[in-house]
């Protein structure tokens, strides 16, 4: 149950259960409101998605690696959006 699909699915469930839009979810988890999600902020999202501590660190790293394109190690809104679009497919 720790496949990429089931994890993305859990994230999607958290977002759709708690927020009207992905924008809202992004703003919620962007604690310092700098328009980017740090590793710590993403980890918080995963905690809310009830992804266990052991794989959470791993997934956070994978998400960052998979979705940051500008190479700063942060996930900005566009990247988050394309990630959540991908989840919906
Ligand atoms: Ca932030």
XYZ file of C-alpha atoms and ligand atoms in Angstrom:
90
model
C 0.000 0.000 0.000
C 2.942 2.300 -0.358
C 2.968 2.476 -4.119
C 3.195 5.857 -5.768
C -0.428 5.558 -6.898
C -1.853 4.859 -3.460
C 0.170 7.692 -1.944
C -0.918 10.161 -4.615
C -4.432 8.905 -4.105
C -4.268 9.621 -0.365
C -2.967 13.103 -1.059
C -5.783 13.703 -3.502
C -8.338 12.524 -0.933
C -6.955 14.893 1.709
C -7.060 17.784 -0.736
C -10.583 17.089 -1.952
C -11.934 16.369 1.551
C -10.506 19.481 3.163
C -10.334 22.064 0.445
C -12.522 23.424 -2.315
C -9.667 23.827 -4.729
C -6.011 22.823 -5.053
C -5.239 26.563 -4.697
C -6.733 26.491 -1.229
C -4.766 23.393 -0.279
C -1.554 24.913 -1.546
C -2.143 28.122 0.428
C -2.935 26.112 3.554
C 0.246 24.082 3.476
C 2.381 27.031 2.417
C 2.886 28.078 6.034
C 5.137 31.037 5.419
C 3.149 32.150 2.356
C 6.176 32.456 0.132
C 4.397 30.736 -2.746
C 6.526 27.622 -2.509
C 6.330 24.389 -0.592
C 9.443 23.361 1.238
C 10.250 19.803 2.183
C 8.902 20.531 5.652
C 5.617 21.891 4.299
C 5.156 18.925 1.981
C 5.913 16.593 4.848
C 3.080 18.231 6.776
C 0.714 17.582 3.873
C 1.742 13.924 3.884
C 1.246 13.706 7.632
C -2.296 14.958 7.146
C -2.721 12.313 4.430
C -1.848 9.761 7.143
C 1.208 8.530 5.343
C 3.379 6.888 7.966
C 6.578 8.528 9.176
C 8.820 5.890 7.725
C 7.817 6.374 4.121
C 6.918 10.041 4.519
C 10.524 11.203 4.302
C 11.041 9.050 1.250
C 7.921 10.289 -0.489
C 8.712 13.909 0.312
C 12.077 13.532 -1.349
C 10.534 11.769 -4.330
C 7.869 14.440 -4.742
C 10.459 17.182 -4.614
C 12.681 15.366 -7.089
C 9.761 14.582 -9.346
C 8.106 17.944 -9.408
C 10.567 20.710 -8.976
C 11.740 21.859 -12.340
C 13.531 25.071 -11.580
C 16.043 23.176 -9.481
C 15.617 24.996 -6.194
C 14.283 21.983 -4.325
C 10.972 23.680 -3.680
C 7.561 23.049 -5.183
C 5.902 26.194 -6.452
C 2.270 26.659 -7.366
C 2.649 25.633 -11.028
C 4.448 22.460 -10.044
C 1.905 21.666 -7.369
C -0.869 22.269 -9.881
C 0.633 19.965 -12.478
C 1.183 17.355 -9.772
C -2.439 17.522 -8.685
C -3.604 17.493 -12.315
C -1.596 14.330 -12.747
C -3.223 12.797 -9.673
C -6.688 13.428 -11.107
C -6.049 11.450 -14.279
Ca 6.422 28.021 1.915
